mmCIF file of C-alpha atoms in Angstrom:
data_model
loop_
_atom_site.group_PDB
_atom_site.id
_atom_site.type_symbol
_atom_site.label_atom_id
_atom_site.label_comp_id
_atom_site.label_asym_id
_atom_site.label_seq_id
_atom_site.Cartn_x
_atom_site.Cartn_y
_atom_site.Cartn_z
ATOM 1 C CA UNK N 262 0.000 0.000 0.000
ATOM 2 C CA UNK N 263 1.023 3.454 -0.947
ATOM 3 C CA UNK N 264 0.218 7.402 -0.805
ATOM 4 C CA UNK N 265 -0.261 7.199 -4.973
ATOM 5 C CA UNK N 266 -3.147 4.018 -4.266
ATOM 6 C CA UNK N 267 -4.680 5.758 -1.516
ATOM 7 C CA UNK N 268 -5.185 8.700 -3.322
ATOM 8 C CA UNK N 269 -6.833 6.761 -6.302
ATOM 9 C CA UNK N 270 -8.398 5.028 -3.625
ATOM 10 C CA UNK N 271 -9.882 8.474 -1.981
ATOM 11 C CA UNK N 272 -10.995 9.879 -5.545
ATOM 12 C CA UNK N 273 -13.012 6.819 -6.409
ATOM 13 C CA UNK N 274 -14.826 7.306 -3.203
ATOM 14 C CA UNK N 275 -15.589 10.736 -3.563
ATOM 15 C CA UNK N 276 -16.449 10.103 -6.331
ATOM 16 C CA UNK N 277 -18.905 7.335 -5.473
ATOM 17 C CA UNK N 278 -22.687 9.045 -5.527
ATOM 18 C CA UNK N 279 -24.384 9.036 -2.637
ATOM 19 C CA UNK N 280 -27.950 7.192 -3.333
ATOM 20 C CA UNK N 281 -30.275 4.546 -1.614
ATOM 21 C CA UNK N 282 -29.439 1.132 -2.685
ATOM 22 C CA UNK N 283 -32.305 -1.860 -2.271
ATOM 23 C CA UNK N 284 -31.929 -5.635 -2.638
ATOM 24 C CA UNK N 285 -29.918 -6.622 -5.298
ATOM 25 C CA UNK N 286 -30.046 -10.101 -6.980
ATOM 26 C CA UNK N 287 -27.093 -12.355 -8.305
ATOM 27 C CA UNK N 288 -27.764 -10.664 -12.084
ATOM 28 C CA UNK N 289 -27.819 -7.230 -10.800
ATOM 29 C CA UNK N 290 -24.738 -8.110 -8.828
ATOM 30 C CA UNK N 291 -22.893 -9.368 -11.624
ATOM 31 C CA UNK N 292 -24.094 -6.710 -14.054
ATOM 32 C CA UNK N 293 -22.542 -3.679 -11.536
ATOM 33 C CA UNK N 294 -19.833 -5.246 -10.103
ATOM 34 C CA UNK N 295 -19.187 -1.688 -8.269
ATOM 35 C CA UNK N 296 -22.008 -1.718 -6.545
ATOM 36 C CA UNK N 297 -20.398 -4.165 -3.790
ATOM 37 C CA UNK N 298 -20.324 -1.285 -1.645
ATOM 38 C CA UNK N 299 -21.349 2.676 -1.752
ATOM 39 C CA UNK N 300 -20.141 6.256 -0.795
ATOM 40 C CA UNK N 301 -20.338 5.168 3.175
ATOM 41 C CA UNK N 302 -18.875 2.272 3.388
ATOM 42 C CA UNK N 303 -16.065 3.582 1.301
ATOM 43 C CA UNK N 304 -15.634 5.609 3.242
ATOM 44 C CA UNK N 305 -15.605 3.686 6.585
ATOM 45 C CA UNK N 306 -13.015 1.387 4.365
ATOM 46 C CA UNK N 307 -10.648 4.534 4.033
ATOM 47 C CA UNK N 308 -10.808 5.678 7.902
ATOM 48 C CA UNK N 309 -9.515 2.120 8.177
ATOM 49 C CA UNK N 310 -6.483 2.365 5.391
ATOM 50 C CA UNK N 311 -5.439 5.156 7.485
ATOM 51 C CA UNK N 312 -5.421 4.631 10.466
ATOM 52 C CA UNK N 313 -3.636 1.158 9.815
ATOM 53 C CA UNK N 314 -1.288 3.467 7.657
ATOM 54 C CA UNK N 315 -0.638 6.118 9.666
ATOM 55 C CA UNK N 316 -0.404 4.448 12.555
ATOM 56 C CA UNK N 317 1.581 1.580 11.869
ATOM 57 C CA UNK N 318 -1.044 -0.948 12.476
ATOM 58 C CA UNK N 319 -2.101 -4.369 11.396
ATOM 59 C CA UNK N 320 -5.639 -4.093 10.179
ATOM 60 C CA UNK N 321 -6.933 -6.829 12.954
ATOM 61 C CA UNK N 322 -5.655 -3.957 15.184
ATOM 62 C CA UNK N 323 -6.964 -1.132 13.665
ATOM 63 C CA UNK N 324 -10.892 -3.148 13.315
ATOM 64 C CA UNK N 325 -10.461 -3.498 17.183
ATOM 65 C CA UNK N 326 -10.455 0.528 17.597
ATOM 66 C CA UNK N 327 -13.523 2.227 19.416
ATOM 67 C CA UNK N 328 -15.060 5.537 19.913
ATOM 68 C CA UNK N 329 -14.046 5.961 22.985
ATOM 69 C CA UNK N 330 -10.392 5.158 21.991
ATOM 70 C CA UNK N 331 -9.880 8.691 20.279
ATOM 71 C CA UNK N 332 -10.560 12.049 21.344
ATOM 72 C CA UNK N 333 -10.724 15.444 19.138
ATOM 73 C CA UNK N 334 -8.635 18.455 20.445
ATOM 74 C CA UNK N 335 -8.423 22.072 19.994
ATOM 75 C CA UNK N 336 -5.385 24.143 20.580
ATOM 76 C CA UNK N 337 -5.515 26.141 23.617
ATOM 77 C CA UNK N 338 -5.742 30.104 22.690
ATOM 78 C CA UNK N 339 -4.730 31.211 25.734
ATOM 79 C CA UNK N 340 -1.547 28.625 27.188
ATOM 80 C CA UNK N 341 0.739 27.680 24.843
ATOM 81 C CA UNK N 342 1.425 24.024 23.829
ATOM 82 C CA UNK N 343 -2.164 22.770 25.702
ATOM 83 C CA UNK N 344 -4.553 21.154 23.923
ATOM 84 C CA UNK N 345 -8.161 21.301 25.410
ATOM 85 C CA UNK N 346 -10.219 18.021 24.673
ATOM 86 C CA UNK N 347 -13.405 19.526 22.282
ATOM 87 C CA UNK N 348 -16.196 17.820 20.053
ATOM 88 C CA UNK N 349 -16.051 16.922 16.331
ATOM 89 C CA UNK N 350 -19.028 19.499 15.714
ATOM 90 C CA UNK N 351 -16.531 22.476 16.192
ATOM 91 C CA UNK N 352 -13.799 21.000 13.812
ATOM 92 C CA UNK N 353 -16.315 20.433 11.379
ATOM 93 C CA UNK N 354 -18.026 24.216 11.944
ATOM 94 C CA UNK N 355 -16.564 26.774 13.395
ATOM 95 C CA UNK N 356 -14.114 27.502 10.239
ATOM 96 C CA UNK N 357 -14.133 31.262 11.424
ATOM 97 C CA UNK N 358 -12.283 30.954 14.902
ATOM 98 C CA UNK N 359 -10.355 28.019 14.428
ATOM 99 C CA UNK N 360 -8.448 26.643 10.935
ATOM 100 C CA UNK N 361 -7.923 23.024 10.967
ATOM 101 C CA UNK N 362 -4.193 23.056 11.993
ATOM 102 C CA UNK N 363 -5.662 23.789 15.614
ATOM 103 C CA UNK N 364 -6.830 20.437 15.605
ATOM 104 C CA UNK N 365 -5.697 17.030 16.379
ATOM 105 C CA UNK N 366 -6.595 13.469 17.497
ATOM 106 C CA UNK N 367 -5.897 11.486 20.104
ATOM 107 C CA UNK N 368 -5.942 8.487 19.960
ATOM 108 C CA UNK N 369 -5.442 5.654 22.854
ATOM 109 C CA UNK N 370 -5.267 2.200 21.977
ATOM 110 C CA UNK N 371 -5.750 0.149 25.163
ATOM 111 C CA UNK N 372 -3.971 -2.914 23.182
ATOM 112 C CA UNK N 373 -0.611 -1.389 22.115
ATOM 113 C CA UNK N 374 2.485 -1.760 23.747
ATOM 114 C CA UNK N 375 2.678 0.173 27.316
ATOM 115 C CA UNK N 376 5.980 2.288 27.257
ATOM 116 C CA UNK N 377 8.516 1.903 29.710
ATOM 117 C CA UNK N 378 6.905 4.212 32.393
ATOM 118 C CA UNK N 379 4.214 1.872 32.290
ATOM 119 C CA UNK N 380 0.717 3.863 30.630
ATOM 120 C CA UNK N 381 -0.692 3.510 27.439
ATOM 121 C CA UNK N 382 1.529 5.668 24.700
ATOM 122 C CA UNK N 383 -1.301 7.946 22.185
ATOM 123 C CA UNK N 384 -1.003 8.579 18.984
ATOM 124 C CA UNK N 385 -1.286 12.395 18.055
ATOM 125 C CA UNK N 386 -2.389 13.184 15.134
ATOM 126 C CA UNK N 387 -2.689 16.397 13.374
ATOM 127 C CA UNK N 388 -4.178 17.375 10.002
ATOM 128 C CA UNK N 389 -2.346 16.816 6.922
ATOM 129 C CA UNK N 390 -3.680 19.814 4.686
ATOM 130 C CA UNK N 391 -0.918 18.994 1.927
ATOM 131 C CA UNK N 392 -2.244 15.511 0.842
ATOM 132 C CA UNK N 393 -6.172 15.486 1.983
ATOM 133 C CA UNK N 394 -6.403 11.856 0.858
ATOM 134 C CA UNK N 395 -3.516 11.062 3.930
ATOM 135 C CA UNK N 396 -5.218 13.387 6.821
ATOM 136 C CA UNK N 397 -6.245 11.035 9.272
ATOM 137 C CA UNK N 398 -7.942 13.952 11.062
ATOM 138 C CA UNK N 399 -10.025 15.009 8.605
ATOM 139 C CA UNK N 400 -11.115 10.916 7.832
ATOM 140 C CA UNK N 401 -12.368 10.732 11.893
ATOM 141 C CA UNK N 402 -14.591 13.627 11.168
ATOM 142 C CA UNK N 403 -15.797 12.647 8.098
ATOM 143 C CA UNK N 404 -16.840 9.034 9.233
ATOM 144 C CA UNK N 405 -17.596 10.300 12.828
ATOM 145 C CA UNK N 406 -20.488 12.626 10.685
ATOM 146 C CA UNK N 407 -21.865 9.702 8.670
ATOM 147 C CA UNK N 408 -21.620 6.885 11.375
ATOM 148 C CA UNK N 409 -23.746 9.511 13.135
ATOM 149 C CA UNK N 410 -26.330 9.799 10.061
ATOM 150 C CA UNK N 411 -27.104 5.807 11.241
ATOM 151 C CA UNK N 412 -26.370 5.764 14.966
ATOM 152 C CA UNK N 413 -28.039 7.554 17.819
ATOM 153 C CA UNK N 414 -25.117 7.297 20.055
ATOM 154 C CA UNK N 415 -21.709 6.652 18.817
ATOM 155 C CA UNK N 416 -19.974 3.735 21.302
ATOM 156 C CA UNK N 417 -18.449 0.599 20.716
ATOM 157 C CA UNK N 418 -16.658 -0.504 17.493
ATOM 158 C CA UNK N 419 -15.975 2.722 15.298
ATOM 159 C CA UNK N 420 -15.249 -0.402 11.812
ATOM 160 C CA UNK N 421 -19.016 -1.852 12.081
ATOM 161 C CA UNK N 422 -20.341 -4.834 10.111
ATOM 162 C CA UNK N 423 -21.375 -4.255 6.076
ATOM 163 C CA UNK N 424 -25.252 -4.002 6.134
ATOM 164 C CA UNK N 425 -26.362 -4.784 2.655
ATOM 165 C CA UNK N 426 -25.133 -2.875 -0.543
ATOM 166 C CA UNK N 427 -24.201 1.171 1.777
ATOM 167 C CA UNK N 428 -24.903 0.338 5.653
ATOM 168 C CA UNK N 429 -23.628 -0.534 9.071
ATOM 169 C CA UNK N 430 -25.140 -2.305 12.160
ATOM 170 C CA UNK N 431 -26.222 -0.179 14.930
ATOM 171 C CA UNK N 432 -25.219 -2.771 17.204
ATOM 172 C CA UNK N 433 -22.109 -1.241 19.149
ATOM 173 C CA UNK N 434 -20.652 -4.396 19.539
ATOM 174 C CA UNK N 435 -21.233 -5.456 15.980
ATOM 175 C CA UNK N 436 -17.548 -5.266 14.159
ATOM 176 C CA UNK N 437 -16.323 -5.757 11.070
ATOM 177 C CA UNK N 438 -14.001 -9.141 10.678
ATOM 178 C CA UNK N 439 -11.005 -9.625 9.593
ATOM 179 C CA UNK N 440 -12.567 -11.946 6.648
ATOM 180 C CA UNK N 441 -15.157 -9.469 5.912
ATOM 181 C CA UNK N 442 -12.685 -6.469 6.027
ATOM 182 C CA UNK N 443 -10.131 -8.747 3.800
ATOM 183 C CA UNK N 444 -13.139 -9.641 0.917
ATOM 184 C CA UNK N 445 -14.050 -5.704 1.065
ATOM 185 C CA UNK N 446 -10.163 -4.604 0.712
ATOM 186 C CA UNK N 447 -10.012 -6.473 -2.778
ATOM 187 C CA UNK N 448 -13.237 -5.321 -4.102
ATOM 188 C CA UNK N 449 -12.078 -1.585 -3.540
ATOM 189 C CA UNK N 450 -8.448 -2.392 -5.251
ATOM 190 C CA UNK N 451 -10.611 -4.071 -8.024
ATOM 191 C CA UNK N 452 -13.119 -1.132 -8.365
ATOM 192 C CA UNK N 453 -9.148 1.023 -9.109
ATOM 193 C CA UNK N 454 -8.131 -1.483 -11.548
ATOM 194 C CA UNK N 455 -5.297 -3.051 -8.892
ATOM 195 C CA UNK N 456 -4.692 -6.795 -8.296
ATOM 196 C CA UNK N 457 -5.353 -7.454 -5.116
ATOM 197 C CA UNK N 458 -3.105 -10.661 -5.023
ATOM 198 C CA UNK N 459 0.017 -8.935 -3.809
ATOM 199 C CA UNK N 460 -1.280 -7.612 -0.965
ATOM 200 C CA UNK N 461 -0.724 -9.385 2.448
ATOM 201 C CA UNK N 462 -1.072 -8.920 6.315
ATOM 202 C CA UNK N 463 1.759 -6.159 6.323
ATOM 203 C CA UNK N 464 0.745 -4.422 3.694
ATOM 204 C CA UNK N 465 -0.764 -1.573 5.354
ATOM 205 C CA UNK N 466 2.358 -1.180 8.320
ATOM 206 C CA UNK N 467 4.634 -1.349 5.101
ATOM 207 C CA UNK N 468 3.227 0.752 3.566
ATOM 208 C CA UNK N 469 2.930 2.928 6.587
ATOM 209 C CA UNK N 470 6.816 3.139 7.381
ATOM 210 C CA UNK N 471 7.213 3.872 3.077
ATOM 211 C CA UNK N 472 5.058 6.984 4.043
ATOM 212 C CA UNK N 473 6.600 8.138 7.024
ATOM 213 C CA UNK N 474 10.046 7.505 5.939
ATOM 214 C CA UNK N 475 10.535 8.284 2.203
ATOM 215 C CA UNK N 476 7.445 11.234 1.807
ATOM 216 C CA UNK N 477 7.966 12.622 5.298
ATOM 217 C CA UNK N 478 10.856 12.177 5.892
ATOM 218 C CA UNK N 479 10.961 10.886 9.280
ATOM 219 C CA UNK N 480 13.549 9.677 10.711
ATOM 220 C CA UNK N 481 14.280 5.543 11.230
ATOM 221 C CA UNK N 482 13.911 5.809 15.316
ATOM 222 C CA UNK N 483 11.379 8.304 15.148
ATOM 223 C CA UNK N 484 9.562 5.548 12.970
ATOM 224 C CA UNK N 485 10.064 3.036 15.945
ATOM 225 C CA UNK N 486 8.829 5.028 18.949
ATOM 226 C CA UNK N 487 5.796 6.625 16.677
ATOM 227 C CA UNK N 488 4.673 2.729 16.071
ATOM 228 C CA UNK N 489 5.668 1.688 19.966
ATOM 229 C CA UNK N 490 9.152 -0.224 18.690
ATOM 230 C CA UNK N 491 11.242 1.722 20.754
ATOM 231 C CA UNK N 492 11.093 0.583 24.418
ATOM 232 C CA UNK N 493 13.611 -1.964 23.660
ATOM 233 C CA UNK N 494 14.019 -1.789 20.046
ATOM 234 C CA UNK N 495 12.920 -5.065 19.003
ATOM 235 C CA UNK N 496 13.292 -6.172 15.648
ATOM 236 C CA UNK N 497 15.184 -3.387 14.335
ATOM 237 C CA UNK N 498 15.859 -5.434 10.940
ATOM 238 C CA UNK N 499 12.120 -5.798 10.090
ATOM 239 C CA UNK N 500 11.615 -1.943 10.621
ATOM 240 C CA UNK N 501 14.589 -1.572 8.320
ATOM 241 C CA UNK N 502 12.911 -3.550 5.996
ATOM 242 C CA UNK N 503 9.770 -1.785 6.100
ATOM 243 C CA UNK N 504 11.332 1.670 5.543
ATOM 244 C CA UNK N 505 13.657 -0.135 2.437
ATOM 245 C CA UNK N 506 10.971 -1.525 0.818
ATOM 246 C CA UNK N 507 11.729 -4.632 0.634
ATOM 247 C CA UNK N 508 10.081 -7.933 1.643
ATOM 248 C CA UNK N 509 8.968 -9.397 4.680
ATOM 249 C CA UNK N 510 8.882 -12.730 5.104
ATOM 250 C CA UNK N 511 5.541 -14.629 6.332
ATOM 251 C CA UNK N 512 3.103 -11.456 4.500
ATOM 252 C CA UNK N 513 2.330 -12.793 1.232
ATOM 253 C CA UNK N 514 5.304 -11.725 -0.066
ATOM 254 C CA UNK N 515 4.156 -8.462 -0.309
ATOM 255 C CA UNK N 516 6.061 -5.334 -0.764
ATOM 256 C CA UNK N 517 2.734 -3.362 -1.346
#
């Protein structure tokens, strides 16, 4: 996985109208193959390239992620350096007051590696307003907005199971799987005219360190303590692999 795929990847679901979709039958299935799935559940599927991207994730990881494991900030106007914890109504809103480089995510992941003073280590995130298709920030607002269209209180699993052709389950404990996540991954790379063969369990972390390393520029230990390698350093050489580009043994082969 790369920035040049995501971005195709973003444009085709932007691009995707946004319409009602009823039953469809074997025939109509096989007559509009790109129908699988429609503008929301693209765009639930690109939340989830990112944030497996982004953060250096596998995407069993990133399916396990719930609302209450991110929080939207606002930078402080009055100290310096504070961030005050705000809703996703006023990044999406007030455009007047605040622009969106006074905004970032947090994001706590009760599952990743505890650092070595022994608390869970966040991700911050801030807005990427060079490459829109990459801003993670931006993705959490946008899904938080339609995932909010279907549910009456957002808890629970933030990936929720496919509901026919364009929905989700309202069930908070209803997640995607891995196998259903997997089947809807190689639709979307068919819908861009990409095989979907090459791509393996690393693809997204690969991909990930490709991003960090080669478009910005990020150094290789930076790399390690952003993705929670650093405590130790363990298995430096697969890192090193990662940011090379070249293959890791035991994903698919993939270097994609």
């Amino acid at each position: 996985m790369d920035e040049a795929t995501m971005k195709h990847l973003w444009d085709f679901a932007w691009a995707t109208p946004r319409k009602e979709y009823g039953p469809m039958s074997r025939k109509q299935k096989a007559e509009n193959p790109a129908e699988w799935a429609g503008f929301v559940i693209r765009m639930m599927l690109l939340l989830l390239y990112l944030v497996s991207m982004i953060c250096l994730l596998r995407y069993d990881e990133a399916l396990r992620i719930t609302w209450a494991d991110i929080t939207f900030q606002v930078k402080d106007n009055v100290i310096e350096d504070n961030w005050l914890d705000t809703s996703t109504d006023l990044f999406l809103q007030d455009t007047t007051t605040f622009r969106p480089v006074d905004f970032r995510v947090k994001l706590e992941l009760p599952f990743r590696k505890t650092h070595q003073y022994g608390g869970i280590a966040p991700f911050y995130i801030y807005p990427d307003e060079e490459r829109p298709w990459m801003c993670l920030v931006r993705m959490f607002a946008v899904w938080w907005v339609l995932a909010r269209e279907r549910c009456e209180n957002l808890d629970g699993f933030i990936f929720r199971k496919k509901i026919s052709t364009d929905s989700i389950s309202v069930n908070p404990t209803d997640g995607m799987t891995s196998d259903a996540f997997l089947e809807c991954f190689r639709n979307n790379l068919l819908d861009i005219g990409v095989d979907p063969r090459p791509y393996g369990t690393h693809s997204f972390r690969w991909g990930g360190c490709q991003f960090l390393y080669k478009v910005c520029r990020w150094d290789f230990r930076d790399i390690c303590d952003w993705g929670g390698w650093a405590e130790n350093f363990d298995n430096p050489g697969t890192i090193f692999k990662y940011c090379r580009g070249m293959t890791i043994p035991g994903s698919n082969g993939s270097t994609t």
